[in-house]
Coordinates of C-alpha atoms in Angstrom, one line a residue:
M5 CA -20.9 -116.2 19.8
D6 CA -23.0 -118.7 18.0
S7 CA -26.0 -116.8 16.7
C8 CA -28.1 -120.1 16.9
K9 CA -27.7 -120.0 20.7
L10 CA -29.9 -117.7 23.0
P11 CA -27.7 -116.7 25.9
Q12 CA -29.3 -117.5 29.3
D13 CA -27.3 -115.3 31.5
E14 CA -24.8 -113.3 29.6
H15 CA -24.4 -110.1 27.8
V16 CA -22.1 -108.7 25.1
Q17 CA -20.1 -105.6 26.0
E18 CA -18.6 -103.2 23.4
E19 CA -17.0 -99.8 23.8
D20 CA -17.7 -96.8 21.7
L21 CA -14.3 -95.2 21.1
N22 CA -15.9 -91.8 20.1
T23 CA -17.9 -91.2 23.2
Q24 CA -16.0 -93.7 25.7
C25 CA -19.5 -95.1 26.3
K26 CA -19.6 -98.8 27.1
H27 CA -22.5 -100.7 25.3
V28 CA -23.9 -103.6 26.9
H29 CA -26.2 -105.8 24.7
F30 CA -28.5 -108.1 26.8
N31 CA -30.8 -110.7 25.3
G32 CA -33.3 -110.7 28.1
P33 CA -35.4 -107.9 29.7
I34 CA -33.7 -105.1 31.6
I35 CA -35.3 -104.1 34.8
V36 CA -34.8 -100.6 36.3
G37 CA -35.0 -100.7 40.1
A38 CA -33.9 -103.2 42.6
G39 CA -36.7 -102.8 45.1
P40 CA -39.6 -105.3 45.8
S41 CA -41.1 -104.7 42.3
G42 CA -37.7 -105.3 40.5
L43 CA -36.9 -108.4 42.6
A44 CA -40.3 -109.8 42.0
A45 CA -40.1 -109.3 38.3
A46 CA -36.7 -110.9 38.1
A47 CA -37.8 -113.9 40.2
C48 CA -40.9 -114.4 38.1
L49 CA -38.9 -114.3 34.9
S50 CA -36.4 -116.8 36.3
E51 CA -39.2 -119.3 37.0
H52 CA -39.8 -119.2 33.2
G53 CA -36.2 -119.6 32.4
V54 CA -35.9 -116.0 31.2
P55 CA -32.7 -114.2 32.2
S56 CA -33.0 -110.6 33.3
L57 CA -30.6 -107.7 34.2
I58 CA -31.5 -105.3 37.0
L59 CA -30.0 -101.7 36.9
E60 CA -30.0 -100.2 40.4
R61 CA -29.1 -96.5 41.1
C62 CA -28.1 -97.1 44.7
N63 CA -25.4 -99.5 46.2
C64 CA -28.0 -102.0 47.6
I65 CA -31.3 -103.7 47.0
A66 CA -34.5 -102.0 48.5
S67 CA -32.7 -98.7 48.8
L68 CA -36.0 -96.9 49.8
W69 CA -36.6 -99.3 52.6
Q70 CA -32.9 -99.3 53.8
H71 CA -32.1 -95.6 53.5
R72 CA -35.3 -93.6 53.4
T73 CA -37.5 -95.1 56.2
Y74 CA -37.4 -94.5 59.9
D75 CA -36.0 -97.0 62.3
G76 CA -39.3 -98.0 64.0
L77 CA -41.3 -98.7 60.9
K78 CA -43.3 -101.8 60.6
L79 CA -45.3 -103.2 57.7
H80 CA -48.8 -101.7 57.7
L81 CA -50.4 -105.0 56.6
P82 CA -50.0 -108.6 57.8
K83 CA -47.1 -110.4 56.3
D84 CA -49.3 -112.7 54.3
F85 CA -50.3 -109.6 52.1
C86 CA -46.6 -108.6 51.7
E87 CA -44.9 -111.6 50.5
L88 CA -43.2 -111.7 47.0
P89 CA -44.0 -114.5 44.6
F90 CA -42.8 -117.9 45.3
L91 CA -41.2 -117.3 48.8
K92 CA -43.0 -116.9 52.1
F93 CA -41.7 -115.0 55.1
P94 CA -39.9 -117.0 57.9
E95 CA -42.5 -118.6 60.2
D96 CA -40.9 -116.9 63.2
Y97 CA -41.5 -113.4 61.9
P98 CA -44.3 -111.5 63.6
K99 CA -47.6 -110.6 62.1
Y100 CA -46.4 -107.2 61.2
P101 CA -42.6 -107.5 60.4
T102 CA -40.3 -104.6 61.2
K103 CA -38.4 -102.7 58.5
H104 CA -35.3 -104.6 59.2
Q105 CA -37.0 -108.0 58.9
F106 CA -38.5 -107.0 55.7
V107 CA -35.1 -105.9 54.2
A108 CA -33.6 -109.2 55.4
Y109 CA -36.5 -111.0 53.7
M110 CA -35.7 -109.2 50.4
E111 CA -32.1 -109.9 50.7
S112 CA -32.9 -113.6 51.2
Y113 CA -35.3 -113.5 48.3
A114 CA -32.6 -112.1 46.0
A115 CA -30.2 -114.8 47.2
H116 CA -32.8 -117.5 46.7
F117 CA -33.4 -116.6 43.1
S118 CA -29.7 -115.7 42.4
I119 CA -30.6 -112.2 41.6
R120 CA -27.6 -109.9 41.2
P121 CA -28.4 -106.4 40.4
L122 CA -25.9 -103.9 38.9
F123 CA -25.5 -101.4 41.5
N124 CA -24.7 -97.6 41.0
Q125 CA -26.2 -97.7 37.6
F126 CA -28.3 -94.5 37.7
V127 CA -30.5 -94.5 34.5
I128 CA -30.5 -90.9 33.0
A129 CA -32.2 -91.6 29.7
A130 CA -34.0 -94.5 28.1
R131 CA -35.2 -94.5 24.4
F132 CA -36.8 -96.9 22.0
N133 CA -34.8 -97.0 18.8
D134 CA -34.5 -99.4 15.9
G135 CA -36.6 -102.0 17.7
L136 CA -34.5 -101.9 20.9
W137 CA -34.5 -100.2 24.2
R138 CA -31.4 -98.1 24.9
L139 CA -30.7 -97.1 28.6
R140 CA -27.9 -94.7 29.3
T141 CA -26.5 -94.4 32.7
A142 CA -24.5 -91.9 34.6
A143 CA -21.7 -94.3 34.8
D144 CA -21.3 -94.0 30.9
Y145 CA -22.8 -97.3 30.1
E146 CA -25.5 -97.8 27.4
Y147 CA -27.7 -101.0 28.0
V148 CA -29.6 -102.4 25.1
S149 CA -32.5 -104.9 25.2
P150 CA -35.7 -105.8 23.4
W151 CA -37.7 -105.4 26.7
L152 CA -37.7 -102.7 29.3
I153 CA -39.4 -103.2 32.8
I154 CA -39.8 -100.1 34.7
A155 CA -39.9 -101.1 38.4
T156 CA -39.0 -97.9 40.1
G157 CA -42.5 -97.5 41.5
E158 CA -44.7 -94.7 42.5
N159 CA -42.5 -93.7 45.4
A160 CA -39.1 -93.0 43.7
E161 CA -38.7 -89.5 44.8
P162 CA -39.7 -87.3 47.8
V163 CA -42.4 -84.7 47.1
M164 CA -41.4 -81.2 48.2
P165 CA -44.5 -78.9 49.0
D166 CA -45.0 -75.5 47.6
I167 CA -45.4 -73.5 50.8
V168 CA -44.8 -69.8 51.0
G169 CA -41.6 -68.9 52.7
L170 CA -40.3 -72.5 53.2
D171 CA -36.9 -71.3 51.9
K172 CA -36.9 -68.6 54.5
F173 CA -36.8 -70.9 57.5
G174 CA -33.6 -70.4 59.5
W175 CA -33.4 -73.9 61.2
K176 CA -33.8 -77.5 60.2
I177 CA -36.1 -78.8 57.4
F178 CA -36.3 -82.5 56.6
H179 CA -38.5 -84.7 54.6
T180 CA -39.6 -87.8 56.2
S181 CA -37.3 -89.8 54.0
S182 CA -34.4 -88.5 56.1
F183 CA -36.2 -89.0 59.6
K184 CA -34.8 -91.9 61.6
S185 CA -35.9 -91.5 65.2
G186 CA -37.7 -88.9 67.5
L187 CA -34.6 -89.3 69.7
D188 CA -32.9 -86.8 67.3
Y189 CA -35.5 -84.1 68.2
Q190 CA -35.7 -84.3 72.0
N191 CA -36.5 -80.9 73.5
E192 CA -37.2 -79.4 70.1
R193 CA -40.3 -77.8 68.8
V194 CA -41.2 -79.8 65.8
L195 CA -43.7 -79.0 63.0
V196 CA -44.9 -82.1 60.9
V197 CA -46.5 -81.0 57.6
G198 CA -48.8 -83.8 56.4
C199 CA -51.1 -86.4 58.1
G200 CA -50.8 -89.4 56.0
N201 CA -49.5 -92.6 57.2
S202 CA -45.9 -91.1 57.3
G203 CA -47.0 -88.0 59.2
M204 CA -49.1 -89.9 61.7
E205 CA -46.3 -92.4 62.5
V206 CA -43.6 -89.8 62.6
S207 CA -45.6 -87.7 65.0
L208 CA -46.4 -90.7 67.1
D209 CA -42.5 -91.6 67.2
L210 CA -41.8 -88.1 68.3
C211 CA -44.3 -88.4 71.2
G212 CA -42.4 -91.4 72.4
H213 CA -39.4 -89.2 72.8
N214 CA -41.0 -86.5 74.9
V215 CA -41.8 -84.2 71.9
I216 CA -45.1 -82.6 71.4
P217 CA -45.4 -82.2 67.7
R218 CA -47.7 -79.9 65.8
M219 CA -49.1 -81.9 62.8
V220 CA -50.5 -80.0 59.9
V221 CA -53.7 -81.4 58.3
R222 CA -53.8 -79.8 54.9
D223 CA -56.7 -81.9 53.4
T224 CA -59.4 -84.3 54.4
V225 CA -58.2 -87.7 55.4
H226 CA -59.6 -91.2 56.0
V227 CA -58.2 -92.8 59.2
L228 CA -59.2 -96.5 59.6
P229 CA -58.4 -98.9 62.4
K230 CA -55.4 -101.1 61.6
E231 CA -57.5 -104.1 62.9
V232 CA -61.2 -104.9 63.6
L233 CA -61.8 -107.5 66.2
G234 CA -58.2 -108.7 65.9
L235 CA -58.4 -109.0 62.1
S236 CA -56.5 -106.9 59.6
T237 CA -58.9 -104.2 58.3
F238 CA -57.2 -104.6 54.8
G239 CA -57.7 -108.4 55.0
I240 CA -61.4 -108.0 55.8
A241 CA -61.8 -105.5 52.9
T242 CA -60.1 -107.9 50.5
V243 CA -62.4 -110.7 51.4
L244 CA -65.5 -108.6 51.3
L245 CA -64.6 -107.1 47.8
K246 CA -64.9 -110.7 46.4
W247 CA -68.5 -110.7 47.3
F248 CA -69.8 -107.1 47.6
P249 CA -69.5 -103.9 45.5
L250 CA -66.8 -101.4 46.6
K251 CA -69.1 -98.7 47.7
L252 CA -70.8 -101.1 50.2
V253 CA -67.4 -102.4 51.5
D254 CA -66.5 -98.7 52.0
K255 CA -69.6 -98.3 54.1
F256 CA -68.7 -101.1 56.2
L257 CA -65.1 -99.7 56.8
L258 CA -66.5 -96.4 57.7
F259 CA -68.9 -98.0 60.1
A260 CA -66.1 -100.1 61.7
A261 CA -64.0 -96.9 62.0
S262 CA -66.8 -95.0 63.6
L263 CA -67.3 -97.7 66.2
T264 CA -63.5 -98.2 67.0
L265 CA -62.1 -94.7 66.5
G266 CA -65.0 -92.5 67.1
N267 CA -65.7 -89.2 65.2
T268 CA -62.3 -88.1 63.7
D269 CA -63.9 -84.8 62.6
D270 CA -63.8 -83.7 66.3
L271 CA -60.0 -84.1 66.2
G272 CA -59.5 -81.9 63.2
L273 CA -59.3 -84.8 60.9
R274 CA -62.2 -84.4 58.5
R275 CA -63.2 -87.4 56.3
P276 CA -63.5 -87.0 52.5
K277 CA -67.0 -87.5 51.1
T278 CA -65.7 -90.3 48.8
G279 CA -65.1 -93.7 50.6
P280 CA -61.6 -94.9 51.4
L281 CA -61.3 -97.6 48.8
E282 CA -62.9 -95.7 46.1
L283 CA -60.7 -92.6 46.8
K284 CA -57.8 -94.9 46.7
N285 CA -58.8 -96.3 43.3
V286 CA -59.6 -92.9 41.8
A287 CA -57.0 -90.5 43.3
G288 CA -54.4 -92.9 44.6
K289 CA -54.8 -91.4 48.2
T290 CA -54.1 -94.2 50.7
P291 CA -56.2 -94.3 53.8
V292 CA -54.3 -93.9 57.1
L293 CA -54.2 -97.0 59.3
D294 CA -54.2 -95.9 62.9
T295 CA -51.1 -97.3 64.9
G296 CA -51.8 -95.2 68.1
A297 CA -51.6 -91.6 66.8
L298 CA -55.3 -90.8 67.4
S299 CA -55.1 -91.6 71.1
Q300 CA -52.1 -89.3 71.4
I301 CA -54.1 -86.6 69.6
R302 CA -56.9 -87.0 72.1
A303 CA -54.4 -86.8 75.0
G304 CA -53.1 -83.6 73.7
K305 CA -49.6 -85.0 72.9
I306 CA -50.0 -84.3 69.3
K307 CA -51.5 -81.0 68.3
V308 CA -53.5 -80.8 65.1
M309 CA -53.0 -77.6 63.1
E310 CA -54.8 -76.3 60.1
G311 CA -53.0 -75.6 56.9
V312 CA -49.7 -73.5 56.9
K313 CA -50.3 -70.0 55.5
E314 CA -46.6 -69.1 55.5
V315 CA -43.4 -70.3 56.9
T316 CA -41.2 -67.6 58.6
K317 CA -37.6 -67.4 59.5
N318 CA -38.4 -68.9 63.0
G319 CA -41.6 -70.8 62.5
A320 CA -45.0 -70.7 60.8
K321 CA -48.2 -68.8 60.4
F322 CA -51.3 -70.9 60.1
V323 CA -54.5 -70.3 58.2
D324 CA -56.5 -69.9 61.4
G325 CA -54.3 -67.0 62.4
Q326 CA -52.1 -68.8 64.9
E327 CA -48.3 -68.3 64.8
E328 CA -45.7 -70.5 66.5
E329 CA -41.9 -70.9 66.6
F330 CA -40.2 -74.2 65.6
D331 CA -36.7 -75.7 65.7
S332 CA -37.4 -78.2 63.0
I333 CA -40.0 -78.8 60.1
I334 CA -40.5 -82.3 59.0
L335 CA -42.1 -82.7 55.6
A336 CA -44.5 -85.7 55.5
T337 CA -45.6 -84.9 52.1
G338 CA -45.2 -88.3 50.3
Y339 CA -43.4 -89.5 47.3
K340 CA -43.8 -89.5 43.5
S341 CA -42.7 -91.4 40.4
N342 CA -39.7 -90.1 38.6
V343 CA -40.2 -92.0 35.3
T344 CA -40.9 -89.0 33.1
S345 CA -37.6 -87.4 34.0
W346 CA -35.6 -90.2 32.3
L347 CA -38.0 -92.1 30.0
K348 CA -37.8 -90.3 26.6
S349 CA -40.7 -92.3 25.2
A350 CA -43.2 -91.4 27.9
E351 CA -46.4 -91.4 26.0
F352 CA -47.5 -94.4 28.1
F353 CA -47.3 -92.3 31.3
T354 CA -49.1 -89.3 32.6
K355 CA -47.1 -86.2 33.6
E356 CA -47.1 -87.5 37.2
G357 CA -45.3 -90.6 36.1
M358 CA -48.2 -93.0 36.3
P359 CA -49.6 -95.4 33.6
K360 CA -52.4 -93.7 31.6
V361 CA -53.9 -97.1 31.0
P362 CA -56.2 -97.8 34.0
F363 CA -56.0 -101.0 36.3
P364 CA -55.8 -103.8 35.5
S365 CA -54.1 -103.2 32.2
G366 CA -51.4 -100.6 33.2
W367 CA -48.6 -103.1 33.4
R368 CA -48.0 -103.4 29.6
G369 CA -47.1 -100.7 27.2
D370 CA -46.0 -100.8 23.6
N371 CA -42.6 -101.9 22.0
G372 CA -41.7 -104.3 24.9
L373 CA -42.3 -101.7 27.7
Y374 CA -43.6 -103.1 31.0
T375 CA -44.2 -101.7 34.5
V376 CA -44.4 -103.3 37.9
G377 CA -45.6 -101.6 41.0
F378 CA -47.5 -98.7 39.5
I379 CA -51.1 -99.8 40.3
R380 CA -51.1 -98.3 43.8
G381 CA -51.8 -101.8 45.1
G382 CA -48.9 -102.3 47.5
I383 CA -46.8 -105.3 47.5
L384 CA -49.7 -107.5 46.7
G385 CA -50.3 -105.6 43.6
T386 CA -46.6 -105.7 42.7
S387 CA -46.6 -109.4 42.8
C388 CA -49.6 -109.6 40.6
D389 CA -47.9 -107.3 38.0
A390 CA -44.7 -109.3 38.1
I391 CA -46.4 -112.5 37.5
K392 CA -48.3 -111.0 34.4
V393 CA -45.3 -109.4 33.0
A394 CA -43.1 -112.5 33.3
Q395 CA -45.8 -114.6 31.6
D396 CA -46.1 -112.2 28.7
I397 CA -42.4 -111.9 28.2
A398 CA -41.7 -115.6 28.5
H399 CA -44.2 -116.2 25.7
Q400 CA -42.2 -114.0 23.4
W401 CA -38.9 -115.4 24.7
R402 CA -40.0 -119.0 23.8
A403 CA -41.2 -118.0 20.4
I404 CA -37.8 -116.3 19.6
K405 CA -36.0 -119.4 21.0
K406 CA -38.1 -121.7 18.8
Q407 CA -37.5 -119.5 15.7
Q408 CA -33.8 -119.4 16.2
A409 CA -33.7 -123.2 16.7
Q410 CA -35.6 -123.7 13.3
T411 CA -33.1 -121.3 11.7
C412 CA -30.2 -123.4 12.8
L413 CA -31.7 -126.6 11.2

């Protein structure tokens, strides 16, 4: 290969005869993860003429959406807030697209920008050495690049709660990542542990299949209306934040919630003292957008339970002294980042796998390390990250290209 030419879309592959590890040297950035974050990063880079290589551990794009979400899921926010850079949703999509429509949108997005991830490339280690990032995969490949973009996000792995006796339960235990439909639980006694968006919506789905779930509320929680006077609550908050301080916007949201939802404390859903937006920024705890679960709680079709004291062979004991038997336990306990399990130069991240540098600067680390989708800002935040990362790398790319062109003269 002519050293004076900067490859636009190719890599050089070599094989280490001692370890049988195939080495792939790529001139552009390597992106880990082919979800919305990885696709957005690749698309933004392509708009600057910078090639990229996506490594995806599963066999498809958006594997979390395709394999770890339930069938009835819809976007919590209007589609205008969930578009990836440079491509809008189809006009005939509803205001809140379904899971399947969102997956179809991402597949068309990848096709539109000619994004072709390398599938079944599970990264087990990434190190910065001799000025380059070296990523080792379970398939015995080592990918080498000057830039590493981590796009695995904050929801890479299910969180398994530490509940006494959980391993003693004699029947079915699932994380919500395995839940597909309440149809699979008809005529069962089901305990849902967790009352975030997943816990609420899974409980609501169970209700639709003649199941009366018990939903465990382990902590305080903000529940907000999905819409106020036909307008997205999130959209209203976004507009207000341009003109008013966050705490004042929080007061408005709580006032609107009180008017439309009533006092949730009476339902066993105690609100935190910190406002919903402030709590999201400080602790990363997302408020619940009500999609109908509160009305089912009031009707007695979802039973709110206090925290679990202990899981038994046939059921659970609760902190208020109640004890019930269950056929299934569904863990709606959220997800977490997995970055620190494979990134060997992890000083940029906390032990929870989130950037130590606060928003809005957490997208860039040292030595060509970048992140997309870690600012707890949803898909809108992902798009902002991707644009910044692409601009920064493109500036370096053009400088290298110019330097190489001068060297060739």
